[in-house]
mmCIF file of C-alpha atoms in Angstrom:
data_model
loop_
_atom_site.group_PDB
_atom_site.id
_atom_site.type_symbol
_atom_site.label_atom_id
_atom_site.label_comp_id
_atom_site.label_asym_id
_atom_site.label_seq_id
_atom_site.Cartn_x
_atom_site.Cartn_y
_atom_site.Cartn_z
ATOM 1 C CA UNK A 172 93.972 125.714 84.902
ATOM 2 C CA UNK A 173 95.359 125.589 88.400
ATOM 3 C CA UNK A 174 92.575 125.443 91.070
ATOM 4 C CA UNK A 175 93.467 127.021 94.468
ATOM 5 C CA UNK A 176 92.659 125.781 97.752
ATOM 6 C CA UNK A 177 91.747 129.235 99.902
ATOM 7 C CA UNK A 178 90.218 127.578 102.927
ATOM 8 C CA UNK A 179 89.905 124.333 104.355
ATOM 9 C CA UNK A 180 88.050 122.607 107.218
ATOM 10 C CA UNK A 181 87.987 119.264 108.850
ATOM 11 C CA UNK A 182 86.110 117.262 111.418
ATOM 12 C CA UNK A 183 87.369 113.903 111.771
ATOM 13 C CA UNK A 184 87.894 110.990 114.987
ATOM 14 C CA UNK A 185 90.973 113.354 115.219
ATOM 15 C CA UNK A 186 91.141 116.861 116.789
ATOM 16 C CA UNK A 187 91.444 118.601 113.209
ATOM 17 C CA UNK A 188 88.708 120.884 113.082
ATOM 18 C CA UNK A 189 90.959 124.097 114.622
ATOM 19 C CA UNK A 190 94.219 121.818 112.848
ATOM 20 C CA UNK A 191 94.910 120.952 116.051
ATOM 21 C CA UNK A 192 96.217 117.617 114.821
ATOM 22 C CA UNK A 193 99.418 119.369 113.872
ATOM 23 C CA UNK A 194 100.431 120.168 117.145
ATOM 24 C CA UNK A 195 98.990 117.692 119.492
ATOM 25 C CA UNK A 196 99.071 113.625 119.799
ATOM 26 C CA UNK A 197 96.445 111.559 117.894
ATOM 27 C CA UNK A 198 93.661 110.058 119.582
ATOM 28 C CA UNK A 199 93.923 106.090 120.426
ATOM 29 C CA UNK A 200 90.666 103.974 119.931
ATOM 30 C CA UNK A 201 90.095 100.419 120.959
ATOM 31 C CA UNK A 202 87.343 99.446 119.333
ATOM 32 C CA UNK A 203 86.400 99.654 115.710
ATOM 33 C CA UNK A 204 83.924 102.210 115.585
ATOM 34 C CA UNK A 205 85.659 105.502 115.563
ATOM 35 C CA UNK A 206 83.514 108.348 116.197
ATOM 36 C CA UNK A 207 83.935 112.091 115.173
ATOM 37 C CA UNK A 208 85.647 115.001 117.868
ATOM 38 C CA UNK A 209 82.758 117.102 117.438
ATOM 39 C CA UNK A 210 83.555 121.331 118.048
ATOM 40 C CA UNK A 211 81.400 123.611 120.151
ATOM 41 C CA UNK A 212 78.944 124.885 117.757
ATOM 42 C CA UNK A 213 77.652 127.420 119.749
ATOM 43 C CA UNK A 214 79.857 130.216 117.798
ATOM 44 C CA UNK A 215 79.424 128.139 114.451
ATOM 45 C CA UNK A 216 75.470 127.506 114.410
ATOM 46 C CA UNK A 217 72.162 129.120 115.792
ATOM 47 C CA UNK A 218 71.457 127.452 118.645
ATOM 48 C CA UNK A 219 67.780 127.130 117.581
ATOM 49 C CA UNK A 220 68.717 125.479 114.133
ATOM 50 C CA UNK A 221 71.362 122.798 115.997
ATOM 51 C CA UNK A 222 68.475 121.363 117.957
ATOM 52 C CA UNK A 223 66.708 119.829 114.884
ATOM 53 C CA UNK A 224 69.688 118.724 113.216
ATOM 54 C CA UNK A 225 70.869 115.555 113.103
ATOM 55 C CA UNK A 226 75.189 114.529 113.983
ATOM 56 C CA UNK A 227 75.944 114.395 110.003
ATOM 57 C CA UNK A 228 74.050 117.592 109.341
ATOM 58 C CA UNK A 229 75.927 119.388 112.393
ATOM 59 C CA UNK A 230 79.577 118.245 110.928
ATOM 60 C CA UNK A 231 78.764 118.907 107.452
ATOM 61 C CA UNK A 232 77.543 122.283 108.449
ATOM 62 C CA UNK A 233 79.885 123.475 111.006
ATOM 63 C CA UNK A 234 82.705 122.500 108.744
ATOM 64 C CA UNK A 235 81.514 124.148 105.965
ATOM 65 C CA UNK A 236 80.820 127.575 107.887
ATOM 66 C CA UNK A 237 83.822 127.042 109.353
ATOM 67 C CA UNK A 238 85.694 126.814 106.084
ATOM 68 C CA UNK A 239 84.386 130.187 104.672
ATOM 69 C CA UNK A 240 84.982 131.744 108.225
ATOM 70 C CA UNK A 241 88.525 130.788 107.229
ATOM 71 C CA UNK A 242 88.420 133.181 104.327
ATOM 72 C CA UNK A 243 86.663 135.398 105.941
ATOM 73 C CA UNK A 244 83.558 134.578 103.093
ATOM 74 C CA UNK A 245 80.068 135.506 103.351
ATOM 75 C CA UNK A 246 79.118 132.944 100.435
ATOM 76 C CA UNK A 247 79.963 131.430 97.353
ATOM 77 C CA UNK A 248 78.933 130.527 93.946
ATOM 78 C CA UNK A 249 78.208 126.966 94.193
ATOM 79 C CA UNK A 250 78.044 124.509 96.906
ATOM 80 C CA UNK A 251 78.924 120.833 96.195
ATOM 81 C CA UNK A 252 78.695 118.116 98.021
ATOM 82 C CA UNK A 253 79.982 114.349 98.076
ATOM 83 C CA UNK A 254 77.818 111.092 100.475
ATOM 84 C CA UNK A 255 77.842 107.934 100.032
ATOM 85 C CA UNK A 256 75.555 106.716 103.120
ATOM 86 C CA UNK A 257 73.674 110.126 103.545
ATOM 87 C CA UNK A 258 72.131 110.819 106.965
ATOM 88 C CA UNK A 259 72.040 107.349 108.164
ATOM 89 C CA UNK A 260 70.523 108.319 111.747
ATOM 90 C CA UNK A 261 67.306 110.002 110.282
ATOM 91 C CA UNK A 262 67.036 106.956 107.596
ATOM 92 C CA UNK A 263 67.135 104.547 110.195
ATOM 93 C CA UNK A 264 65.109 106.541 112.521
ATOM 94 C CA UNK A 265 61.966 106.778 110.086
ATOM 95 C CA UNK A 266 62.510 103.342 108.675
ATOM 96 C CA UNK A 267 62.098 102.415 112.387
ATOM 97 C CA UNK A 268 59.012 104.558 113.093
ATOM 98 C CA UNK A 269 57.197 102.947 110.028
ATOM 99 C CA UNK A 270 57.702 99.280 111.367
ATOM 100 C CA UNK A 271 57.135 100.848 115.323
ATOM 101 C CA UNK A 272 54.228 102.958 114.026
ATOM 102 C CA UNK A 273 52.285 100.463 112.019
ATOM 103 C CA UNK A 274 52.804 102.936 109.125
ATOM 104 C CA UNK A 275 50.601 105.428 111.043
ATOM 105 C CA UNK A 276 50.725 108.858 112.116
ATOM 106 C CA UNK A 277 54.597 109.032 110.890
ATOM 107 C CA UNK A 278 56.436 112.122 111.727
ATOM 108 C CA UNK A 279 57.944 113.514 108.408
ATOM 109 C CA UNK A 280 60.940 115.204 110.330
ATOM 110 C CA UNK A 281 63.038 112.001 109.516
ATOM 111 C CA UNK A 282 62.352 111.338 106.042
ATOM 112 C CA UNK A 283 62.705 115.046 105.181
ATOM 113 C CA UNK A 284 66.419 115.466 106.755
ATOM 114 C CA UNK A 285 67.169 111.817 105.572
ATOM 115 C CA UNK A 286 68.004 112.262 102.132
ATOM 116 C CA UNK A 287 71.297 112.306 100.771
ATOM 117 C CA UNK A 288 71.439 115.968 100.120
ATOM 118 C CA UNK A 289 70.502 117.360 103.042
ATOM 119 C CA UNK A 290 73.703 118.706 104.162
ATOM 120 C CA UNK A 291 74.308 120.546 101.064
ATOM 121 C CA UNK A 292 70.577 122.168 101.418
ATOM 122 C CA UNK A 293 71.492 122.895 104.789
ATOM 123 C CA UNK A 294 74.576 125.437 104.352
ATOM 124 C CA UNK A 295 72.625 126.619 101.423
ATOM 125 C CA UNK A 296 69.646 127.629 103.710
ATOM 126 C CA UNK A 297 72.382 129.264 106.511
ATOM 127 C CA UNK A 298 74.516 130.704 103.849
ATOM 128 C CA UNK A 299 71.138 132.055 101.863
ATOM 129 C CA UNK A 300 72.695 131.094 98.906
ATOM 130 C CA UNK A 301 70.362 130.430 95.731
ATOM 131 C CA UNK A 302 73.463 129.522 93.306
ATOM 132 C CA UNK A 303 74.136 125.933 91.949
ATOM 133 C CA UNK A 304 73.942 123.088 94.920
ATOM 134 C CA UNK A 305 74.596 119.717 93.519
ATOM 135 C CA UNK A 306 75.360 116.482 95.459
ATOM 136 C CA UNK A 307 76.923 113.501 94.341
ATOM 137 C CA UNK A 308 76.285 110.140 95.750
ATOM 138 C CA UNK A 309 78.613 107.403 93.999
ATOM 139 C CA UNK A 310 79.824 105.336 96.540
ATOM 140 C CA UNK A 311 83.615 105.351 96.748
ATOM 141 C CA UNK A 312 83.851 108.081 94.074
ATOM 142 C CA UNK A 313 81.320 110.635 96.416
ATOM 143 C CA UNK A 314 83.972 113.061 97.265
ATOM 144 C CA UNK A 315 86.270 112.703 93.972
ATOM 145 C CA UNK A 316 83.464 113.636 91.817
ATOM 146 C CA UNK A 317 82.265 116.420 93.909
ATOM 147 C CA UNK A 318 85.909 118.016 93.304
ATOM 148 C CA UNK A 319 85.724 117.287 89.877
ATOM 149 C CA UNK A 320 82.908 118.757 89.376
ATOM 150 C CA UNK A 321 83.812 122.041 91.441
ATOM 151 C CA UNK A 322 86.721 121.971 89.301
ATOM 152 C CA UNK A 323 85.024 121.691 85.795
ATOM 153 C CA UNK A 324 82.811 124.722 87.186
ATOM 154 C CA UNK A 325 85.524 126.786 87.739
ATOM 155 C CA UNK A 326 87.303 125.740 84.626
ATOM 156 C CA UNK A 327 83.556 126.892 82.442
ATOM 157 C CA UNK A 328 82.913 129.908 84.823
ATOM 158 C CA UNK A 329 86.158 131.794 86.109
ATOM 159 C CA UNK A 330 86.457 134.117 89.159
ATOM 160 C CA UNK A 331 84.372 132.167 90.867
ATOM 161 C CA UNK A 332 84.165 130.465 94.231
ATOM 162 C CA UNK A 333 82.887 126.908 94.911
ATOM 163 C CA UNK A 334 82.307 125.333 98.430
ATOM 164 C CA UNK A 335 83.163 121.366 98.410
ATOM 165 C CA UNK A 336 83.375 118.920 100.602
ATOM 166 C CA UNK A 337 82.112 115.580 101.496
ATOM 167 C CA UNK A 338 79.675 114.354 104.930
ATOM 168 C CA UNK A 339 79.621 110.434 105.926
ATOM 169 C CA UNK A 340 78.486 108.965 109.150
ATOM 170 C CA UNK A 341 78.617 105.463 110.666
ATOM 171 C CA UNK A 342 75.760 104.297 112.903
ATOM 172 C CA UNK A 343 76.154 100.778 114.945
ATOM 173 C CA UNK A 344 73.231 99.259 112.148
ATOM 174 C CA UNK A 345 74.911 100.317 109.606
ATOM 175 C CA UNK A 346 78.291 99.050 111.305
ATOM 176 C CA UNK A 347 76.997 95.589 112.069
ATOM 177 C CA UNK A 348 75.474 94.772 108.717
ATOM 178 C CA UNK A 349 79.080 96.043 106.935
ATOM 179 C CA UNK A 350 80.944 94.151 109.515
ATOM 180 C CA UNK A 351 78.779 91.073 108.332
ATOM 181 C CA UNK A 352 79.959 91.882 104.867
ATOM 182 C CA UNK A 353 83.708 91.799 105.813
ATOM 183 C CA UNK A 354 84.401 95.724 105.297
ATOM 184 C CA UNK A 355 85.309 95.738 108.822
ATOM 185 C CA UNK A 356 87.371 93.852 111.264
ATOM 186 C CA UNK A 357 85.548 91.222 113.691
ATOM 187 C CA UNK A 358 87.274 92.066 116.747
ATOM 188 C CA UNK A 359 88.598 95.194 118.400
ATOM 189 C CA UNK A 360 91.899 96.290 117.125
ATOM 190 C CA UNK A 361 93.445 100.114 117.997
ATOM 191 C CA UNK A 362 94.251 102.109 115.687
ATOM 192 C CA UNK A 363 97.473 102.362 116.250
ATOM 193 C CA UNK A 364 98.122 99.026 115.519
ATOM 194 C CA UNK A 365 95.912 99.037 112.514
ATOM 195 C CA UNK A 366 98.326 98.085 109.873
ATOM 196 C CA UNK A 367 100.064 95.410 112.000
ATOM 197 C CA UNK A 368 97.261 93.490 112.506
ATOM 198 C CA UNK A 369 97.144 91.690 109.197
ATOM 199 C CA UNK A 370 93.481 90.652 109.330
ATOM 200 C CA UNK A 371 90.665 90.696 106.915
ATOM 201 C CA UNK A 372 88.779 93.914 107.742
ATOM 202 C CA UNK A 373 89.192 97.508 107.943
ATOM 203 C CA UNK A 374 88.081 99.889 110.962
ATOM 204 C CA UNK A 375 84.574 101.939 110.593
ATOM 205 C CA UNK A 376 85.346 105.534 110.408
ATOM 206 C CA UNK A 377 83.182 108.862 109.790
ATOM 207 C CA UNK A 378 83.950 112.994 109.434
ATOM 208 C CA UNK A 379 83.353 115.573 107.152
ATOM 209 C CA UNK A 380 85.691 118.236 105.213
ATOM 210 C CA UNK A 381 84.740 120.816 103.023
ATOM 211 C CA UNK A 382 87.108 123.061 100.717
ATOM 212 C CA UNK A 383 86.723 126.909 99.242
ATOM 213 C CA UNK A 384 88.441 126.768 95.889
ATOM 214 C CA UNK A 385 89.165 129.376 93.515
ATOM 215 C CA UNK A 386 90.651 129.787 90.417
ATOM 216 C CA UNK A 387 92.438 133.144 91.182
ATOM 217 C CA UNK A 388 95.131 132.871 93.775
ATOM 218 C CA UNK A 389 95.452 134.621 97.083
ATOM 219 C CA UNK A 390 98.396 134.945 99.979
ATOM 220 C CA UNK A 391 96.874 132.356 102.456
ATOM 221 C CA UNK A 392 96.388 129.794 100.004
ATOM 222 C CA UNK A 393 96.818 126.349 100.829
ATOM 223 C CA UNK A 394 97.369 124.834 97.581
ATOM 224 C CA UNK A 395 96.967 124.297 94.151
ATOM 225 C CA UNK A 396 95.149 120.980 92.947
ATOM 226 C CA UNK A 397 96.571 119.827 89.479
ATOM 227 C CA UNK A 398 94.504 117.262 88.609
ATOM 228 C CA UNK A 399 91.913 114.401 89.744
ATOM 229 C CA UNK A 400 91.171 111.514 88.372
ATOM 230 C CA UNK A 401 89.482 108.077 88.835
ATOM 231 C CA UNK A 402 89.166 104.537 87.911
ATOM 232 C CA UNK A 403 87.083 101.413 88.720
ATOM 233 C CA UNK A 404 87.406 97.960 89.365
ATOM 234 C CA UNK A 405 90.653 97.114 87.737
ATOM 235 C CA UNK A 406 92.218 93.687 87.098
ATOM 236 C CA UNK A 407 95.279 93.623 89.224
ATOM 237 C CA UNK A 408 98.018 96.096 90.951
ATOM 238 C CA UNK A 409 99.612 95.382 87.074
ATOM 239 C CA UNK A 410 96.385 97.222 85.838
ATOM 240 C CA UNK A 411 96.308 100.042 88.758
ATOM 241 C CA UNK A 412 100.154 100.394 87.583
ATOM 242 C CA UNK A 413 99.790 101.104 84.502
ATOM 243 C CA UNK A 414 96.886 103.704 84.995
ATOM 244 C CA UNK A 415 99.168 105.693 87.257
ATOM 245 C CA UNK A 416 101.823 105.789 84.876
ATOM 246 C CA UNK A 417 99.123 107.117 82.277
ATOM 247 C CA UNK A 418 98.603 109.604 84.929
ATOM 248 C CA UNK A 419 101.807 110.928 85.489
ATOM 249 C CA UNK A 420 102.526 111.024 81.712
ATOM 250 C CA UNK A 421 99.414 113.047 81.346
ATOM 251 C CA UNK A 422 100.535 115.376 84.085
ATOM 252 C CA UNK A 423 103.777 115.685 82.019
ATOM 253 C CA UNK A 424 105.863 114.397 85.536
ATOM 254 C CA UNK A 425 107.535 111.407 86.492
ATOM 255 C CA UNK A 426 107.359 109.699 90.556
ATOM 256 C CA UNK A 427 110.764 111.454 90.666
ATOM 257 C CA UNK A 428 108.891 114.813 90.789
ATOM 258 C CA UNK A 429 106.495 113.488 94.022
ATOM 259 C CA UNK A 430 107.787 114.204 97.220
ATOM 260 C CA UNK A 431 105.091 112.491 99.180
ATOM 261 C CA UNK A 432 103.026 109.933 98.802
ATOM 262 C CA UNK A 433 99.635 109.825 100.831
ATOM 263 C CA UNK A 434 98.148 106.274 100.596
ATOM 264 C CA UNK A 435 94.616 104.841 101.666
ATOM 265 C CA UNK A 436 96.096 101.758 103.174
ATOM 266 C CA UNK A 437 93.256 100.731 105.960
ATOM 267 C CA UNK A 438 94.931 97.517 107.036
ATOM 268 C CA UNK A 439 92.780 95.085 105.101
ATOM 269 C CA UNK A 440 95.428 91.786 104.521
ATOM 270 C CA UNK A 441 93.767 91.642 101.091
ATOM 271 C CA UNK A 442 93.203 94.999 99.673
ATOM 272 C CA UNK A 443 96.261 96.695 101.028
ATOM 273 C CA UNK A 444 98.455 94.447 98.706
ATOM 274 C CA UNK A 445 98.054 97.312 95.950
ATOM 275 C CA UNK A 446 99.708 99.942 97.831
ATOM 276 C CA UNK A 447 102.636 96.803 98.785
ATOM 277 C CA UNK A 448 103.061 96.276 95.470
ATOM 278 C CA UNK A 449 103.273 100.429 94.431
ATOM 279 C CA UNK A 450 105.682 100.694 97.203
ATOM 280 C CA UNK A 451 108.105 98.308 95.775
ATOM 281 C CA UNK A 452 106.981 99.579 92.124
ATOM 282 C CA UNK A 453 106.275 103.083 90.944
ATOM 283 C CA UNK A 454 106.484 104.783 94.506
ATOM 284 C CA UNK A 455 110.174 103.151 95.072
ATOM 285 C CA UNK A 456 112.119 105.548 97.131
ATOM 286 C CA UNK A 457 109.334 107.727 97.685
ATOM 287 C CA UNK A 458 108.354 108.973 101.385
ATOM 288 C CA UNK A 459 105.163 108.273 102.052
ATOM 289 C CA UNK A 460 102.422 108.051 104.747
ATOM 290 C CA UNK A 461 98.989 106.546 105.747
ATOM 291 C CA UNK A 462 96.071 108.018 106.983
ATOM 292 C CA UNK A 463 93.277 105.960 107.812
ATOM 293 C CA UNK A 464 94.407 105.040 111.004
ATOM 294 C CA UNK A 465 93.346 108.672 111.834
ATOM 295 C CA UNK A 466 90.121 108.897 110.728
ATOM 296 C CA UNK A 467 88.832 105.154 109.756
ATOM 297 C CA UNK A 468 87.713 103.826 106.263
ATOM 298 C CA UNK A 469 84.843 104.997 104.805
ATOM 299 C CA UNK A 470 83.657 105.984 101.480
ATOM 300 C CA UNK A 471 84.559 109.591 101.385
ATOM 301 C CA UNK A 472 87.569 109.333 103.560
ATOM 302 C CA UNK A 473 89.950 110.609 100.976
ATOM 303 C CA UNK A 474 88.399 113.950 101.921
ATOM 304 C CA UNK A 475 90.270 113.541 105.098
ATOM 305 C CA UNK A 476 93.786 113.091 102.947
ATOM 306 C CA UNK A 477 92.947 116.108 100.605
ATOM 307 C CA UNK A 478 93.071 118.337 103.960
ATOM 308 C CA UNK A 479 95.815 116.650 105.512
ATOM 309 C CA UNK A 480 98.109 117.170 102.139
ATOM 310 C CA UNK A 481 96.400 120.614 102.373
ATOM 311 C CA UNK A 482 97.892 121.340 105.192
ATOM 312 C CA UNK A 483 101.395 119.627 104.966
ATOM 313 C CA UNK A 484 102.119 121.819 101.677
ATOM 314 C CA UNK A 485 100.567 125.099 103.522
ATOM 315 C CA UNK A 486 102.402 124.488 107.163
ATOM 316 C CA UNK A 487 105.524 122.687 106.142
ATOM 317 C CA UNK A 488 105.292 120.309 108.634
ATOM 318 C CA UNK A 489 103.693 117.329 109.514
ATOM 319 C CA UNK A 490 101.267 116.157 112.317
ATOM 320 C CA UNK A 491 102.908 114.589 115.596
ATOM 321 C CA UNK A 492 101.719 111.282 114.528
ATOM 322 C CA UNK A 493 104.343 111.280 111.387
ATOM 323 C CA UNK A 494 107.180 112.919 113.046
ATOM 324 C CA UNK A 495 109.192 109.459 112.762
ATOM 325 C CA UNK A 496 109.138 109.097 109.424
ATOM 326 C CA UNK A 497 111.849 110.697 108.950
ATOM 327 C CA UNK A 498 110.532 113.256 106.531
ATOM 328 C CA UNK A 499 111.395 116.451 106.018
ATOM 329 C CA UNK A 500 108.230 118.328 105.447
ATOM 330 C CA UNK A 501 109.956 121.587 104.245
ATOM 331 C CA UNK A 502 110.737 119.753 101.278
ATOM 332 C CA UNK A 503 107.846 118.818 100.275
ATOM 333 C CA UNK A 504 106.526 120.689 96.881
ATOM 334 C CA UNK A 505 104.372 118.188 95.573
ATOM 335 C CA UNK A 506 101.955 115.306 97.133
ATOM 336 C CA UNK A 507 99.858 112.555 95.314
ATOM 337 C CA UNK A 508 96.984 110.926 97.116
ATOM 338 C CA UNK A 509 96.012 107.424 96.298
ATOM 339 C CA UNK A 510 93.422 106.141 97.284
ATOM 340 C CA UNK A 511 91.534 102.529 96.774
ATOM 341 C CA UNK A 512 87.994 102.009 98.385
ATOM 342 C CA UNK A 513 87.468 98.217 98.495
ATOM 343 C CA UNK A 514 89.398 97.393 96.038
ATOM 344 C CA UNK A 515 87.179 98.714 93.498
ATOM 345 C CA UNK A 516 86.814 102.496 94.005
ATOM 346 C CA UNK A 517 90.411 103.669 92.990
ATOM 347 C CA UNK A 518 91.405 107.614 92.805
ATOM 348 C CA UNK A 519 94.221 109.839 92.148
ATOM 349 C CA UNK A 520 94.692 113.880 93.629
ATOM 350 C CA UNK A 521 97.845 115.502 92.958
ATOM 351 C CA UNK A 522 98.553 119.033 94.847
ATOM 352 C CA UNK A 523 101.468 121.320 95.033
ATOM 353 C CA UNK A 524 102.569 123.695 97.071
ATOM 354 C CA UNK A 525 101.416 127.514 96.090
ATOM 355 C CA UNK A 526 105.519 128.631 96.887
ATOM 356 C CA UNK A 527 106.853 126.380 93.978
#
């Protein structure tokens, strides 16, 4: 069944949450922490409500409303969300009162809005919606499986419409012990010249992007999603090879049939030999394009790609940042997203363009 993409919505390190990025130059960071653009939320969310919340429940939220503004939607029949770190601040914050506090007197505000899904509970309580609200916290898979599991609900339960999306923030804790790990790089590099710098290390990113999906088309549709899929912790780039061949043969196309390739390079000297080797492999000949520089690596950062291939496919044209690629966007029909999250997390999105 194909599975339409109706609205989307985006807040990133980029200007993206109007799509401004498509029109307008990317924004340059020197240091490795890049932090969201956030919107005025005073049209988006109560003013009353934004006071208690917390920067990943604002983005998460605003996005989402924002998304079913889009479509000019009052609600929806399930809400689904993808997290791998959850709201980090509040975490942090009550952890801190407990040590502070001499595990005394502790304000519950924290640990309430600190777990994981929060944000979907959140647009359920705005939206009043009392339908299914599930939230999926697997680590590099957080997002993937929250679309797979909006599209197995639409595939058991047609005419519906399913909110999805995916929240992460970064806080400078949780940056410095990930940093210590070697997830990210130990001293400032921009972002521009993130894939030059050939360095162990990736730069922290954050954002959210949520999706309305249906499985009945409309005129202002963005695209149709074909098919997701995911695998762990293979061997080699022989072994990720192979399982993207399997892919494509399942699809019933070939690499000739992609016209873009979107890949989660993040300028890591080790893991970003993978997408070296598909480059001079399967993806031979085929444009493609990166996308962390934009919005930094984090665990649900291929949300980020799904609404940037959303809106190549939809706009027929591609943001400032790519126009020296030499691509020409009105050609492009079909787009696969690859994406590998520390070499272990490895997934696959394949869209097409609704005018086929």
């Amino acid at each position: 069944m194909k599975i339409f993409i109706r609205a989307a919505s985006c807040i990133s390190p980029q200007q993206t949450f109007n799509h401004e990025l498509f029109f307008s130059q990317p924004k340059e960071y020197s240091c490795n922490i890049l932090d969201v653009v956030e919107p005025a939320y005073k049209d988006i969310i109560d003013a009353k409500l934004l006071r208690r919340m917390s920067k990943i429940i604002r983005i998460g939220s605003a996005t989402a409303l924002a998304c079913l503004n889009e479509a000019n939607e009052k609600n929806v029949d399930a809400i689904i969300t993808g997290t791998a770190y959850g709201c980090m601040e509040d975490s942090e914050k009550f952890l801190r009162s407990i040590v502070e506090q001499d595990e005394e007197a502790l304000s519950p505000t924290s640990f309430i809005q600190s777990t994981h899904n929060t944000v979907g509970a959140q647009i359920a309580l705005m939206l009043k919606c009392h339908e299914y609200n599930n939230t999926f916290v697997h680590r590099g898979f957080s997002f993937e499986h929250a679309l797979l599991d909006a599209l197995f609900l639409l595939n058991e339960n047609q005419h519906q419409q399913v909110l999805a999306g995916s929240a992460d923030e970064i806080t400078d804790l949780t940056f410095s012990v990930l940093k210590r790990l070697g997830l990210y790089k130990q001293s400032p590099v921009s972002n521009f010249n993130l894939f030059t710098a050939n360095t162990k290390g990736s730069i922290a990113g954050q954002g959210a992007a949520f999706f309305l999906l249906s499985d009945q088309s409309s005129k202002n549709d963005y695209a149709i999603i074909n098919a997701v899929e995911t695998f762990y912790n293979l061997a080699d780039e022989v072994a990720v090879r192979n399982k993207i061949d399997q892919f494509l043969l399942v699809q019933k196309i070939t690499s000739d049939n992609i016209d873009l390739i979107i890949t989660g390079k993040n300028g890591d000297a080790k893991n970003d030999c993978v997408y070296d080797d598909l480059k001079t492999n399967i993806f031979k000949n085929i444009p493609s394009i990166n996308y962390k520089h934009l919005c930094g690596e984090y665990p649900t950062s291929s949300s980020f790609a799904l609404w940037l291939a959303a809106n190549i496919l939809k706009r027929k044209i591609l943001p400032e940042c790519f126009r020296d690629e030499n691509i020409d966007a009105k050609k492009i029909k079909t787009i696969l997203i690859y994406n590998s999250y520390q070499g272990k997390y490895h997934s696959l999105i394949l869209l097409s363009s609704c005018n086929n």
